[in-house]
Structure formats: C-alpha cells, structure tokens
Amino acid sequence: MTHRPLAGDLLRIASEILGGSPPGVEALEVVNDTPRETLVADALRCIERLDQGDGVLILTDLYGATPANVAVALLDRHPRLRVLAGVNLPMLLRALNYAELDLDTVVDKALQGGRDGACACQARQ
C-alpha cells in the first residue's frame, strides 16, 4: 500500500526478478485526494481476499503518510495484520521469498532485507 504508482511498479519489478507473479500479493495504490473511508474499505477488502488464516503483511512507503496511516489504523481491526513502512525492493523480495514462513518471521526477514538492501556504494579501486 503506497502512493501511486510505487506499489504496482515494485510488484511488477519483483515479478520480473522472480520469474512470475507471486501468489497472495496485491498492490494497493493511494491517490492523495481519496477519502480515508474509501482507502480503509479498499484495504479491508484486500486483507479479506489475502488472509488465508496466517495473517497479512502490509508494506507501505512512508511512515506518517496516508498509506501508512491507513494501514496502521487497520491494526486494531485485524489481529493478524502487520505493517512495515519504508518499503524498498529488497524488503519486498525478502518478504516474497520467505512468504511460506510464519508472519512474524516474514516481518523480521523483510525488515532485515530492507535495511541490508540500503548501503552507500563506493568505486572499486
């Protein structure tokens, strides 16, 4: 759940890297002038479609922005929901690669991938 078009773009790129669209994943893109009630309803429908009993992980782009705020507001409504802010491609790929594990382990792996995937690069000498 990100500002448009990031979620769809990240999912498309991840699908290309992984060689196909991963099951059990949806991109929900937020347009800033969309009413909050609409976003909450859309997100709840996505959660209902995706939750197979093990819970749902929502990756958002920017903590404190509308997508993250809506996702965090849903935590009280759905006990098996986890939210990570600051999504990047390594975080998404890690979540997808470990999706068969329990939800809390997927959260840990995704968070580690997001942190480890960001680094300062230097020229080789």
Short mmCIF file of C-alpha atoms in Angstrom, two decimals:
data_model
loop_
_atom_site.label_atom_id
_atom_site.label_comp_id
_atom_site.label_asym_id
_atom_site.label_seq_id
_atom_site.Cartn_x
_atom_site.Cartn_y
_atom_site.Cartn_z
CA MET A 1 0.00 0.00 0.00
CA THR A 2 1.83 3.04 -1.30
CA HIS A 3 1.39 6.29 -3.11
CA ARG A 4 0.58 5.65 -6.75
CA PRO A 5 2.38 4.16 -8.77
CA LEU A 6 5.03 2.73 -6.43
CA ALA A 7 3.22 -0.40 -5.22
CA GLY A 8 2.39 -1.60 -8.71
CA ASP A 9 5.86 -0.78 -10.01
CA LEU A 10 7.60 -2.61 -7.16
CA LEU A 11 5.37 -5.64 -7.60
CA ARG A 12 5.93 -5.67 -11.37
CA ILE A 13 9.72 -5.50 -10.94
CA ALA A 14 9.69 -8.19 -8.24
CA SER A 15 7.61 -10.41 -10.53
CA GLU A 16 10.15 -9.97 -13.32
CA ILE A 17 13.03 -10.82 -10.98
CA LEU A 18 11.24 -13.87 -9.55
CA GLY A 19 10.07 -15.11 -12.93
CA GLY A 20 6.35 -14.70 -12.38
CA SER A 21 3.67 -13.06 -10.33
CA PRO A 22 3.81 -14.22 -6.73
CA PRO A 23 0.55 -15.60 -5.34
CA GLY A 24 -1.22 -13.92 -2.45
CA VAL A 25 0.05 -10.42 -3.18
CA GLU A 26 -1.80 -7.27 -4.22
CA ALA A 27 -0.73 -3.70 -4.86
CA LEU A 28 -2.97 -1.02 -3.40
CA GLU A 29 -2.06 2.43 -4.66
CA VAL A 30 -3.21 5.59 -2.95
CA VAL A 31 -4.12 8.83 -4.67
CA ASN A 32 -3.77 11.68 -2.17
CA ASP A 33 -7.27 13.08 -2.57
CA THR A 34 -9.01 9.74 -1.99
CA PRO A 35 -11.24 9.88 1.11
CA ARG A 36 -9.81 7.99 4.07
CA GLU A 37 -13.01 5.91 4.41
CA THR A 38 -12.58 4.68 0.83
CA LEU A 39 -8.95 3.71 1.47
CA VAL A 40 -9.86 1.85 4.66
CA ALA A 41 -12.64 -0.04 2.86
CA ASP A 42 -10.34 -0.91 -0.08
CA ALA A 43 -7.61 -2.10 2.28
CA LEU A 44 -10.03 -4.22 4.32
CA ARG A 45 -11.27 -5.91 1.12
CA CYS A 46 -7.67 -6.68 0.15
CA ILE A 47 -6.96 -8.13 3.60
CA GLU A 48 -10.07 -10.32 3.40
CA ARG A 49 -9.03 -11.64 -0.03
CA LEU A 50 -5.43 -12.28 1.00
CA ASP A 51 -5.71 -13.68 4.52
CA GLN A 52 -5.64 -17.47 4.42
CA GLY A 53 -5.60 -17.65 8.21
CA ASP A 54 -1.94 -16.84 8.76
CA GLY A 55 -2.30 -13.05 8.59
CA VAL A 56 -1.32 -10.30 6.20
CA LEU A 57 1.75 -8.09 5.91
CA ILE A 58 1.26 -4.58 4.54
CA LEU A 59 4.32 -2.79 3.20
CA THR A 60 3.97 0.99 2.96
CA ASP A 61 6.24 3.61 1.51
CA LEU A 62 6.48 6.45 4.01
CA TYR A 63 5.77 6.38 7.72
CA GLY A 64 3.39 9.18 8.66
CA ALA A 65 1.94 9.50 5.15
CA THR A 66 -1.57 8.48 4.13
CA PRO A 67 -0.85 4.85 3.08
CA ALA A 68 0.98 4.10 6.32
CA ASN A 69 -1.59 5.94 8.43
CA VAL A 70 -4.43 3.93 6.90
CA ALA A 71 -2.51 0.66 7.35
CA VAL A 72 -1.72 1.44 10.98
CA ALA A 73 -5.37 2.34 11.61
CA LEU A 74 -6.29 -1.19 10.46
CA LEU A 75 -4.11 -2.85 13.10
CA ASP A 76 -6.91 -2.57 15.68
CA ARG A 77 -9.40 -4.16 13.29
CA HIS A 78 -7.32 -7.13 12.22
CA PRO A 79 -5.28 -9.03 14.84
CA ARG A 80 -3.20 -10.92 12.26
CA LEU A 81 -2.08 -7.78 10.44
CA ARG A 82 1.48 -6.45 10.43
CA VAL A 83 2.65 -3.18 8.86
CA LEU A 84 6.16 -2.18 7.77
CA ALA A 85 6.91 1.33 6.50
CA GLY A 86 9.79 2.30 4.23
CA VAL A 87 9.29 -0.37 1.58
CA ASN A 88 12.05 -0.89 -0.94
CA LEU A 89 12.69 -3.61 -3.49
CA PRO A 90 14.98 -5.69 -1.23
CA MET A 91 12.31 -5.62 1.52
CA LEU A 92 9.62 -6.78 -0.90
CA LEU A 93 11.78 -9.52 -2.39
CA ARG A 94 12.70 -10.79 1.05
CA ALA A 95 9.04 -10.87 2.10
CA LEU A 96 8.12 -12.77 -1.07
CA ASN A 97 10.99 -15.23 -0.75
CA TYR A 98 10.06 -16.10 2.84
CA ALA A 99 6.28 -15.90 2.46
CA GLU A 100 5.78 -19.55 3.46
CA LEU A 101 7.11 -18.87 6.97
CA ASP A 102 5.03 -17.60 9.88
CA LEU A 103 4.02 -13.94 9.69
CA ASP A 104 6.32 -12.64 12.41
CA THR A 105 9.32 -14.33 10.79
CA VAL A 106 8.38 -12.84 7.42
CA VAL A 107 8.23 -9.42 9.09
CA ASP A 108 11.71 -9.90 10.56
CA LYS A 109 13.15 -11.14 7.24
CA ALA A 110 11.54 -8.30 5.28
CA LEU A 111 12.77 -5.66 7.70
CA GLN A 112 16.28 -7.09 7.59
CA GLY A 113 16.18 -7.15 3.78
CA GLY A 114 15.06 -3.53 3.68
CA ARG A 115 17.86 -2.41 5.99
CA ASP A 116 20.55 -4.58 4.41
CA GLY A 117 19.48 -3.54 0.91
CA ALA A 118 20.33 0.11 1.59
CA CYS A 119 24.04 0.94 1.53
CA ALA A 120 26.50 3.58 0.45
CA CYS A 121 28.32 2.38 -2.65
CA GLN A 122 31.93 3.23 -3.42
CA ALA A 123 34.02 2.93 -6.53
CA ARG A 124 36.29 -0.10 -6.64
CA GLN A 125 39.98 0.61 -6.53
#
